[in-house]
C-alpha cells in the first residue's frame, strides 16, 4: 500500500539534492512517486465522493420517509379530529400540530393561542378546573384528562377532550408538558341524541296503556325479566313490580295464571309475545 506522506518525503529529499547530482534514474523515480501519490489521492477522493453520494441518497430516503410518516400522522389526526401539543417550561414556548390549530379555529400557519387566552375561552368553572389540573401535572408530575366546552367564536362552541402528561428531565424534574386535544363535539351531540331517544322510549314504555315486557321460562311457569306498569295493571296488580317475579307465584287466580302461561308458551313457539 502506498503511503502519501512517505512518497512526498522521498520526493522532497530527492528534489533538494544539488541539480548536478540528480541523475535521470532519480528523475524517473521522482516522477513515479508523484504519479503514484496523485493516483492515490484521486482514488481516495473518488471513494470519499462515492461514500458522500451514498450517504446523501440515504439521507434523502430517510427525509422522504419522515415526510411520508408526518403526512400520514397529519391525515390520521384530521380524520380523528385529534391534535397534539407540547409546552416547554424552560423556554415558555408552546407548539401545536396543524390539527390542534384547526380545532382551535386557526389556520395551520398561525401561531397557537396563549395558555391564558385559552382559559378565557372557557366558563369560569371550567377555567378553574383546567387550571388546577394543569398545575397539578406541573407540580406533582401526574397526568390529567379534562373535557371542557370552548368558545371558539361567538356562535361556535366546541366540546374538547384535553390530555396533559409531564415531560421530565433525567433527574425526574418536570420540564414541560405534552398531550392531545380532541374535538368530540359531534360525538357528544350523538350521545345526547341517543340519550334523548332512550328517555323517550323509556317514557313510552312506562306510560303506554298496554302490556309490554320480557319473560323467560321458569320450570312450568314464566319469569318476568322486565314488565311495564301496563302489564301490572292488566293483571290487576297496580302497585306490584313484576320484575324478576314468577307468574305462578303472583297473587292471581289459577285461571288467570293458566291463561297467561298458555299465552306465553304459544307465543314462544311462534317466537313472538
PDB file of C-alpha atoms in Angstrom:
ATOM      1  CA  UNK A   1       0.000   0.000   0.000  1.00  0.00           C
ATOM      2  CA  UNK A   2       1.273   3.453  -0.881  1.00  0.00           C
ATOM      3  CA  UNK A   3       1.762   5.976   1.870  1.00  0.00           C
ATOM      4  CA  UNK A   4       1.317   9.566   0.588  1.00  0.00           C
ATOM      5  CA  UNK A   5       3.357  11.151   3.344  1.00  0.00           C
ATOM      6  CA  UNK A   6       6.272   8.785   2.735  1.00  0.00           C
ATOM      7  CA  UNK A   7       6.208   9.355  -1.035  1.00  0.00           C
ATOM      8  CA  UNK A   8       6.117  13.105  -0.608  1.00  0.00           C
ATOM      9  CA  UNK A   9       9.023  12.995   1.849  1.00  0.00           C
ATOM     10  CA  UNK A  10      11.110  10.923  -0.532  1.00  0.00           C
ATOM     11  CA  UNK A  11      10.261  13.227  -3.435  1.00  0.00           C
ATOM     12  CA  UNK A  12      11.266  16.274  -1.405  1.00  0.00           C
ATOM     13  CA  UNK A  13      14.546  14.615  -0.354  1.00  0.00           C
ATOM     14  CA  UNK A  14      15.433  13.906  -3.994  1.00  0.00           C
ATOM     15  CA  UNK A  15      14.479  17.332  -5.270  1.00  0.00           C
ATOM     16  CA  UNK A  16      16.534  19.001  -2.555  1.00  0.00           C
ATOM     17  CA  UNK A  17      19.761  17.476  -3.895  1.00  0.00           C
ATOM     18  CA  UNK A  18      22.028  19.739  -5.951  1.00  0.00           C
ATOM     19  CA  UNK A  19      20.891  19.894  -9.573  1.00  0.00           C
ATOM     20  CA  UNK A  20      24.020  18.364 -10.945  1.00  0.00           C
ATOM     21  CA  UNK A  21      23.831  15.346  -8.670  1.00  0.00           C
ATOM     22  CA  UNK A  22      20.282  14.299  -9.778  1.00  0.00           C
ATOM     23  CA  UNK A  23      20.535  11.545 -12.350  1.00  0.00           C
ATOM     24  CA  UNK A  24      17.993  10.537 -14.956  1.00  0.00           C
ATOM     25  CA  UNK A  25      17.038   7.462 -12.909  1.00  0.00           C
ATOM     26  CA  UNK A  26      16.371   9.655  -9.941  1.00  0.00           C
ATOM     27  CA  UNK A  27      14.212  11.961 -12.061  1.00  0.00           C
ATOM     28  CA  UNK A  28      12.203   8.957 -13.170  1.00  0.00           C
ATOM     29  CA  UNK A  29      11.862   7.861  -9.580  1.00  0.00           C
ATOM     30  CA  UNK A  30      10.578  11.302  -8.591  1.00  0.00           C
ATOM     31  CA  UNK A  31       8.022  11.266 -11.383  1.00  0.00           C
ATOM     32  CA  UNK A  32       6.906   7.779 -10.357  1.00  0.00           C
ATOM     33  CA  UNK A  33       6.470   8.905  -6.777  1.00  0.00           C
ATOM     34  CA  UNK A  34       4.461  11.970  -7.811  1.00  0.00           C
ATOM     35  CA  UNK A  35       2.239   9.985 -10.192  1.00  0.00           C
ATOM     36  CA  UNK A  36       1.603   7.311  -7.566  1.00  0.00           C
ATOM     37  CA  UNK A  37       0.787   9.973  -4.983  1.00  0.00           C
ATOM     38  CA  UNK A  38      -1.626  11.739  -7.309  1.00  0.00           C
ATOM     39  CA  UNK A  39      -3.259   8.438  -8.273  1.00  0.00           C
ATOM     40  CA  UNK A  40      -3.705   7.513  -4.634  1.00  0.00           C
ATOM     41  CA  UNK A  41      -5.106  10.951  -3.846  1.00  0.00           C
ATOM     42  CA  UNK A  42      -7.563  10.652  -6.739  1.00  0.00           C
ATOM     43  CA  UNK A  43      -8.597   7.194  -5.551  1.00  0.00           C
ATOM     44  CA  UNK A  44      -9.184   8.452  -2.011  1.00  0.00           C
ATOM     45  CA  UNK A  45     -11.154  11.414  -3.348  1.00  0.00           C
ATOM     46  CA  UNK A  46     -13.261   9.127  -5.563  1.00  0.00           C
ATOM     47  CA  UNK A  47     -14.041   6.794  -2.658  1.00  0.00           C
ATOM     48  CA  UNK A  48     -14.951   9.773  -0.447  1.00  0.00           C
ATOM     49  CA  UNK A  49     -17.238  11.169  -3.147  1.00  0.00           C
ATOM     50  CA  UNK A  50     -18.952   7.803  -3.579  1.00  0.00           C
ATOM     51  CA  UNK A  51     -19.482   7.474   0.149  1.00  0.00           C
ATOM     52  CA  UNK A  52     -20.815  11.023   0.279  1.00  0.00           C
ATOM     53  CA  UNK A  53     -23.196  10.258  -2.578  1.00  0.00           C
ATOM     54  CA  UNK A  54     -24.390   7.088  -0.849  1.00  0.00           C
ATOM     55  CA  UNK A  55     -24.886   8.991   2.392  1.00  0.00           C
ATOM     56  CA  UNK A  56     -26.803  11.733   0.558  1.00  0.00           C
ATOM     57  CA  UNK A  57     -29.113   9.148  -1.012  1.00  0.00           C
ATOM     58  CA  UNK A  58     -29.686   7.535   2.362  1.00  0.00           C
ATOM     59  CA  UNK A  59     -30.480  10.896   3.971  1.00  0.00           C
ATOM     60  CA  UNK A  60     -32.846  11.704   1.102  1.00  0.00           C
ATOM     61  CA  UNK A  61     -34.698   8.404   1.574  1.00  0.00           C
ATOM     62  CA  UNK A  62     -34.915   8.987   5.320  1.00  0.00           C
ATOM     63  CA  UNK A  63     -36.181  12.542   4.784  1.00  0.00           C
ATOM     64  CA  UNK A  64     -38.859  11.312   2.374  1.00  0.00           C
ATOM     65  CA  UNK A  65     -39.850   8.585   4.822  1.00  0.00           C
ATOM     66  CA  UNK A  66     -40.143  11.090   7.666  1.00  0.00           C
ATOM     67  CA  UNK A  67     -42.211  13.417   5.462  1.00  0.00           C
ATOM     68  CA  UNK A  68     -44.465  10.490   4.495  1.00  0.00           C
ATOM     69  CA  UNK A  69     -44.929   9.477   8.132  1.00  0.00           C
ATOM     70  CA  UNK A  70     -45.720  13.067   9.098  1.00  0.00           C
ATOM     71  CA  UNK A  71     -48.287  13.276   6.288  1.00  0.00           C
ATOM     72  CA  UNK A  72     -49.906  10.006   7.432  1.00  0.00           C
ATOM     73  CA  UNK A  73     -49.969  11.257  11.036  1.00  0.00           C
ATOM     74  CA  UNK A  74     -51.500  14.587   9.971  1.00  0.00           C
ATOM     75  CA  UNK A  75     -54.196  12.796   7.948  1.00  0.00           C
ATOM     76  CA  UNK A  76     -54.965  10.445  10.841  1.00  0.00           C
ATOM     77  CA  UNK A  77     -55.262  13.419  13.199  1.00  0.00           C
ATOM     78  CA  UNK A  78     -57.554  15.209  10.744  1.00  0.00           C
ATOM     79  CA  UNK A  79     -59.887  12.206  10.422  1.00  0.00           C
ATOM     80  CA  UNK A  80     -59.996  11.622  14.193  1.00  0.00           C
ATOM     81  CA  UNK A  81     -60.181  15.369  14.998  1.00  0.00           C
ATOM     82  CA  UNK A  82     -57.270  14.662  17.315  1.00  0.00           C
ATOM     83  CA  UNK A  83     -54.299  17.024  17.562  1.00  0.00           C
ATOM     84  CA  UNK A  84     -51.143  17.096  19.650  1.00  0.00           C
ATOM     85  CA  UNK A  85     -49.409  19.855  21.579  1.00  0.00           C
ATOM     86  CA  UNK A  86     -46.386  20.459  23.824  1.00  0.00           C
ATOM     87  CA  UNK A  87     -45.172  23.129  26.225  1.00  0.00           C
ATOM     88  CA  UNK A  88     -41.554  23.872  27.157  1.00  0.00           C
ATOM     89  CA  UNK A  89     -41.416  25.044  30.763  1.00  0.00           C
ATOM     90  CA  UNK A  90     -37.823  26.284  30.429  1.00  0.00           C
ATOM     91  CA  UNK A  91     -38.292  28.436  27.315  1.00  0.00           C
ATOM     92  CA  UNK A  92     -42.018  29.057  27.896  1.00  0.00           C
ATOM     93  CA  UNK A  93     -42.856  28.023  24.331  1.00  0.00           C
ATOM     94  CA  UNK A  94     -45.925  26.161  23.101  1.00  0.00           C
ATOM     95  CA  UNK A  95     -46.104  24.024  19.970  1.00  0.00           C
ATOM     96  CA  UNK A  96     -49.206  22.598  18.298  1.00  0.00           C
ATOM     97  CA  UNK A  97     -49.872  20.243  15.421  1.00  0.00           C
ATOM     98  CA  UNK A  98     -51.849  21.606  12.429  1.00  0.00           C
ATOM     99  CA  UNK A  99     -54.948  19.709  13.545  1.00  0.00           C
ATOM    100  CA  UNK A 100     -54.796  21.276  17.012  1.00  0.00           C
ATOM    101  CA  UNK A 101     -54.703  24.723  15.402  1.00  0.00           C
ATOM    102  CA  UNK A 102     -57.680  23.820  13.200  1.00  0.00           C
ATOM    103  CA  UNK A 103     -59.628  22.642  16.245  1.00  0.00           C
ATOM    104  CA  UNK A 104     -58.898  25.993  17.901  1.00  0.00           C
ATOM    105  CA  UNK A 105     -60.218  27.853  14.881  1.00  0.00           C
ATOM    106  CA  UNK A 106     -56.838  28.843  13.456  1.00  0.00           C
ATOM    107  CA  UNK A 107     -55.042  28.036  10.237  1.00  0.00           C
ATOM    108  CA  UNK A 108     -52.016  25.708  10.359  1.00  0.00           C
ATOM    109  CA  UNK A 109     -49.738  28.670   9.574  1.00  0.00           C
ATOM    110  CA  UNK A 110     -50.872  30.734  12.569  1.00  0.00           C
ATOM    111  CA  UNK A 111     -49.291  30.652  15.994  1.00  0.00           C
ATOM    112  CA  UNK A 112     -51.003  28.845  18.833  1.00  0.00           C
ATOM    113  CA  UNK A 113     -53.094  30.931  21.259  1.00  0.00           C
ATOM    114  CA  UNK A 114     -51.531  31.530  24.641  1.00  0.00           C
ATOM    115  CA  UNK A 115     -52.472  29.467  27.671  1.00  0.00           C
ATOM    116  CA  UNK A 116     -54.281  32.372  29.290  1.00  0.00           C
ATOM    117  CA  UNK A 117     -56.142  33.111  26.056  1.00  0.00           C
ATOM    118  CA  UNK A 118     -57.410  29.517  26.048  1.00  0.00           C
ATOM    119  CA  UNK A 119     -58.516  29.850  29.675  1.00  0.00           C
ATOM    120  CA  UNK A 120     -60.514  32.965  28.822  1.00  0.00           C
ATOM    121  CA  UNK A 121     -62.381  30.960  26.145  1.00  0.00           C
ATOM    122  CA  UNK A 122     -63.858  28.766  28.915  1.00  0.00           C
ATOM    123  CA  UNK A 123     -66.522  29.396  31.511  1.00  0.00           C
ATOM    124  CA  UNK A 124     -65.308  30.375  34.972  1.00  0.00           C
ATOM    125  CA  UNK A 125     -65.973  26.934  36.472  1.00  0.00           C
ATOM    126  CA  UNK A 126     -64.286  25.081  33.608  1.00  0.00           C
ATOM    127  CA  UNK A 127     -61.397  27.559  33.674  1.00  0.00           C
ATOM    128  CA  UNK A 128     -60.722  26.790  37.321  1.00  0.00           C
ATOM    129  CA  UNK A 129     -60.905  23.019  36.718  1.00  0.00           C
ATOM    130  CA  UNK A 130     -58.459  23.089  33.804  1.00  0.00           C
ATOM    131  CA  UNK A 131     -56.018  25.414  35.586  1.00  0.00           C
ATOM    132  CA  UNK A 132     -55.948  23.247  38.722  1.00  0.00           C
ATOM    133  CA  UNK A 133     -55.412  20.120  36.619  1.00  0.00           C
ATOM    134  CA  UNK A 134     -52.503  21.666  34.686  1.00  0.00           C
ATOM    135  CA  UNK A 135     -50.878  22.995  37.869  1.00  0.00           C
ATOM    136  CA  UNK A 136     -51.187  19.556  39.462  1.00  0.00           C
ATOM    137  CA  UNK A 137     -49.450  17.970  36.448  1.00  0.00           C
ATOM    138  CA  UNK A 138     -46.617  20.523  36.609  1.00  0.00           C
ATOM    139  CA  UNK A 139     -46.223  20.273  40.381  1.00  0.00           C
ATOM    140  CA  UNK A 140     -46.769  16.550  41.018  1.00  0.00           C
ATOM    141  CA  UNK A 141     -45.973  15.053  37.608  1.00  0.00           C
ATOM    142  CA  UNK A 142     -49.372  13.349  37.400  1.00  0.00           C
ATOM    143  CA  UNK A 143     -51.123  13.116  34.026  1.00  0.00           C
ATOM    144  CA  UNK A 144     -54.598  14.616  33.736  1.00  0.00           C
ATOM    145  CA  UNK A 145     -57.593  14.493  31.399  1.00  0.00           C
ATOM    146  CA  UNK A 146     -60.441  17.007  31.224  1.00  0.00           C
ATOM    147  CA  UNK A 147     -63.417  17.567  28.935  1.00  0.00           C
ATOM    148  CA  UNK A 148     -64.474  21.193  28.553  1.00  0.00           C
ATOM    149  CA  UNK A 149     -66.595  23.380  26.259  1.00  0.00           C
ATOM    150  CA  UNK A 150     -64.521  26.022  24.466  1.00  0.00           C
ATOM    151  CA  UNK A 151     -65.940  29.207  22.967  1.00  0.00           C
ATOM    152  CA  UNK A 152     -64.092  29.263  19.632  1.00  0.00           C
ATOM    153  CA  UNK A 153     -66.251  32.073  18.260  1.00  0.00           C
ATOM    154  CA  UNK A 154     -69.463  33.876  19.168  1.00  0.00           C
ATOM    155  CA  UNK A 155     -71.613  31.165  17.594  1.00  0.00           C
ATOM    156  CA  UNK A 156     -69.147  28.288  17.753  1.00  0.00           C
ATOM    157  CA  UNK A 157     -68.766  26.247  20.917  1.00  0.00           C
ATOM    158  CA  UNK A 158     -66.775  23.018  20.767  1.00  0.00           C
ATOM    159  CA  UNK A 159     -66.550  20.201  23.293  1.00  0.00           C
ATOM    160  CA  UNK A 160     -62.864  19.324  23.654  1.00  0.00           C
ATOM    161  CA  UNK A 161     -61.121  16.466  25.430  1.00  0.00           C
ATOM    162  CA  UNK A 162     -57.692  17.528  26.699  1.00  0.00           C
ATOM    163  CA  UNK A 163     -54.919  15.256  27.957  1.00  0.00           C
ATOM    164  CA  UNK A 164     -51.729  16.541  29.584  1.00  0.00           C
ATOM    165  CA  UNK A 165     -48.689  14.500  30.594  1.00  0.00           C
ATOM    166  CA  UNK A 166     -45.439  15.633  32.193  1.00  0.00           C
ATOM    167  CA  UNK A 167     -42.141  15.678  30.302  1.00  0.00           C
ATOM    168  CA  UNK A 168     -39.303  15.047  32.737  1.00  0.00           C
ATOM    169  CA  UNK A 169     -35.549  15.520  32.717  1.00  0.00           C
ATOM    170  CA  UNK A 170     -33.050  12.781  33.525  1.00  0.00           C
ATOM    171  CA  UNK A 171     -33.226  13.824  37.188  1.00  0.00           C
ATOM    172  CA  UNK A 172     -37.015  13.483  37.244  1.00  0.00           C
ATOM    173  CA  UNK A 173     -37.816  17.210  37.237  1.00  0.00           C
ATOM    174  CA  UNK A 174     -40.825  18.284  35.203  1.00  0.00           C
ATOM    175  CA  UNK A 175     -39.514  20.447  32.355  1.00  0.00           C
ATOM    176  CA  UNK A 176     -42.615  20.583  30.192  1.00  0.00           C
ATOM    177  CA  UNK A 177     -45.926  19.109  29.173  1.00  0.00           C
ATOM    178  CA  UNK A 178     -47.252  17.265  26.163  1.00  0.00           C
ATOM    179  CA  UNK A 179     -50.609  15.836  25.273  1.00  0.00           C
ATOM    180  CA  UNK A 180     -53.547  15.700  22.892  1.00  0.00           C
ATOM    181  CA  UNK A 181     -56.607  17.784  22.101  1.00  0.00           C
ATOM    182  CA  UNK A 182     -59.637  16.088  20.540  1.00  0.00           C
ATOM    183  CA  UNK A 183     -62.796  17.693  19.206  1.00  0.00           C
ATOM    184  CA  UNK A 184     -65.636  15.469  20.476  1.00  0.00           C
ATOM    185  CA  UNK A 185     -68.458  17.898  19.661  1.00  0.00           C
ATOM    186  CA  UNK A 186     -70.136  15.553  17.164  1.00  0.00           C
ATOM    187  CA  UNK A 187     -69.618  12.545  19.417  1.00  0.00           C
ATOM    188  CA  UNK A 188     -71.178  14.381  22.368  1.00  0.00           C
ATOM    189  CA  UNK A 189     -74.094  15.529  20.196  1.00  0.00           C
ATOM    190  CA  UNK A 190     -74.668  11.939  19.050  1.00  0.00           C
ATOM    191  CA  UNK A 191     -74.554  10.733  22.671  1.00  0.00           C
ATOM    192  CA  UNK A 192     -77.035  13.413  23.754  1.00  0.00           C
ATOM    193  CA  UNK A 193     -79.351  12.494  20.871  1.00  0.00           C
ATOM    194  CA  UNK A 194     -79.159   8.805  21.763  1.00  0.00           C
ATOM    195  CA  UNK A 195     -79.817   9.594  25.425  1.00  0.00           C
ATOM    196  CA  UNK A 196     -82.853  11.681  24.488  1.00  0.00           C
ATOM    197  CA  UNK A 197     -84.253   8.845  22.366  1.00  0.00           C
ATOM    198  CA  UNK A 198     -83.667   6.378  25.195  1.00  0.00           C
ATOM    199  CA  UNK A 199     -85.520   8.660  27.598  1.00  0.00           C
ATOM    200  CA  UNK A 200     -88.406   8.963  25.130  1.00  0.00           C
ATOM    201  CA  UNK A 201     -88.598   5.190  24.694  1.00  0.00           C
ATOM    202  CA  UNK A 202     -88.462   4.743  28.470  1.00  0.00           C
ATOM    203  CA  UNK A 203     -91.287   7.240  28.919  1.00  0.00           C
ATOM    204  CA  UNK A 204     -93.383   5.429  26.309  1.00  0.00           C
ATOM    205  CA  UNK A 205     -92.593   2.043  27.878  1.00  0.00           C
ATOM    206  CA  UNK A 206     -93.593   3.236  31.341  1.00  0.00           C
ATOM    207  CA  UNK A 207     -96.792   5.044  30.299  1.00  0.00           C
ATOM    208  CA  UNK A 208     -98.239   3.163  27.317  1.00  0.00           C
ATOM    209  CA  UNK A 209    -101.649   1.675  28.301  1.00  0.00           C
ATOM    210  CA  UNK A 210    -100.817  -1.834  27.056  1.00  0.00           C
ATOM    211  CA  UNK A 211     -98.735  -4.693  28.432  1.00  0.00           C
ATOM    212  CA  UNK A 212     -95.071  -4.725  27.392  1.00  0.00           C
ATOM    213  CA  UNK A 213     -92.222  -6.743  28.819  1.00  0.00           C
ATOM    214  CA  UNK A 214     -89.831  -9.653  28.555  1.00  0.00           C
ATOM    215  CA  UNK A 215     -90.387 -13.127  30.035  1.00  0.00           C
ATOM    216  CA  UNK A 216     -88.359 -16.332  30.193  1.00  0.00           C
ATOM    217  CA  UNK A 217     -89.309 -19.898  31.080  1.00  0.00           C
ATOM    218  CA  UNK A 218     -89.002 -20.836  34.733  1.00  0.00           C
ATOM    219  CA  UNK A 219     -89.869 -24.517  35.156  1.00  0.00           C
ATOM    220  CA  UNK A 220     -93.535 -24.951  34.257  1.00  0.00           C
ATOM    221  CA  UNK A 221     -94.159 -21.220  34.520  1.00  0.00           C
ATOM    222  CA  UNK A 222     -92.573 -17.969  33.316  1.00  0.00           C
ATOM    223  CA  UNK A 223     -90.453 -15.310  34.999  1.00  0.00           C
ATOM    224  CA  UNK A 224     -90.849 -11.619  34.187  1.00  0.00           C
ATOM    225  CA  UNK A 225     -87.417 -10.285  33.252  1.00  0.00           C
ATOM    226  CA  UNK A 226     -88.998  -6.890  32.728  1.00  0.00           C
ATOM    227  CA  UNK A 227     -92.558  -5.596  32.629  1.00  0.00           C
ATOM    228  CA  UNK A 228     -94.023  -2.131  32.305  1.00  0.00           C
ATOM    229  CA  UNK A 229     -96.737  -0.765  34.621  1.00  0.00           C
ATOM    230  CA  UNK A 230     -99.325  -1.508  31.920  1.00  0.00           C
ATOM    231  CA  UNK A 231     -98.671  -5.239  32.414  1.00  0.00           C
ATOM    232  CA  UNK A 232     -99.284  -4.978  36.147  1.00  0.00           C
ATOM    233  CA  UNK A 233    -102.499  -3.016  35.553  1.00  0.00           C
ATOM    234  CA  UNK A 234    -103.690  -5.624  33.024  1.00  0.00           C
ATOM    235  CA  UNK A 235    -103.152  -8.342  35.637  1.00  0.00           C
ATOM    236  CA  UNK A 236    -104.912  -6.299  38.300  1.00  0.00           C
ATOM    237  CA  UNK A 237    -101.673  -5.769  40.274  1.00  0.00           C
ATOM    238  CA  UNK A 238    -101.491  -1.985  40.097  1.00  0.00           C
ATOM    239  CA  UNK A 239     -98.844  -1.405  42.787  1.00  0.00           C
ATOM    240  CA  UNK A 240     -96.780  -4.538  42.222  1.00  0.00           C
ATOM    241  CA  UNK A 241     -93.402  -4.599  40.475  1.00  0.00           C
ATOM    242  CA  UNK A 242     -93.260  -7.643  38.242  1.00  0.00           C
ATOM    243  CA  UNK A 243     -89.521  -7.574  37.503  1.00  0.00           C
ATOM    244  CA  UNK A 244     -87.912 -10.928  38.384  1.00  0.00           C
ATOM    245  CA  UNK A 245     -91.259 -12.314  39.620  1.00  0.00           C
ATOM    246  CA  UNK A 246     -92.564 -15.784  38.601  1.00  0.00           C
ATOM    247  CA  UNK A 247     -96.058 -15.793  37.125  1.00  0.00           C
ATOM    248  CA  UNK A 248     -97.208 -18.840  39.127  1.00  0.00           C
ATOM    249  CA  UNK A 249     -96.167 -17.160  42.398  1.00  0.00           C
ATOM    250  CA  UNK A 250     -98.180 -13.971  41.844  1.00  0.00           C
ATOM    251  CA  UNK A 251    -101.413 -13.476  43.869  1.00  0.00           C
ATOM    252  CA  UNK A 252    -103.622 -14.239  40.890  1.00  0.00           C
ATOM    253  CA  UNK A 253    -106.499 -16.663  40.338  1.00  0.00           C
ATOM    254  CA  UNK A 254    -105.480 -20.044  38.918  1.00  0.00           C
ATOM    255  CA  UNK A 255    -107.489 -19.421  35.765  1.00  0.00           C
ATOM    256  CA  UNK A 256    -105.607 -16.157  35.090  1.00  0.00           C
ATOM    257  CA  UNK A 257    -102.235 -17.823  35.687  1.00  0.00           C
ATOM    258  CA  UNK A 258    -103.165 -20.702  33.358  1.00  0.00           C
ATOM    259  CA  UNK A 259    -104.341 -18.293  30.654  1.00  0.00           C
ATOM    260  CA  UNK A 260    -101.146 -16.261  30.677  1.00  0.00           C
ATOM    261  CA  UNK A 261     -98.960 -19.371  30.912  1.00  0.00           C
ATOM    262  CA  UNK A 262    -100.656 -20.825  27.852  1.00  0.00           C
ATOM    263  CA  UNK A 263    -100.459 -17.492  26.033  1.00  0.00           C
ATOM    264  CA  UNK A 264     -96.715 -17.077  26.797  1.00  0.00           C
ATOM    265  CA  UNK A 265     -95.974 -20.664  25.757  1.00  0.00           C
ATOM    266  CA  UNK A 266     -97.841 -20.353  22.451  1.00  0.00           C
ATOM    267  CA  UNK A 267     -96.186 -17.018  21.796  1.00  0.00           C
ATOM    268  CA  UNK A 268     -92.788 -18.570  22.473  1.00  0.00           C
ATOM    269  CA  UNK A 269     -93.460 -21.239  19.864  1.00  0.00           C
ATOM    270  CA  UNK A 270     -94.197 -18.510  17.327  1.00  0.00           C
ATOM    271  CA  UNK A 271     -91.155 -16.510  18.566  1.00  0.00           C
ATOM    272  CA  UNK A 272     -93.317 -13.553  19.472  1.00  0.00           C
ATOM    273  CA  UNK A 273     -95.296 -12.442  22.501  1.00  0.00           C
TER     274      UNK A 273
END
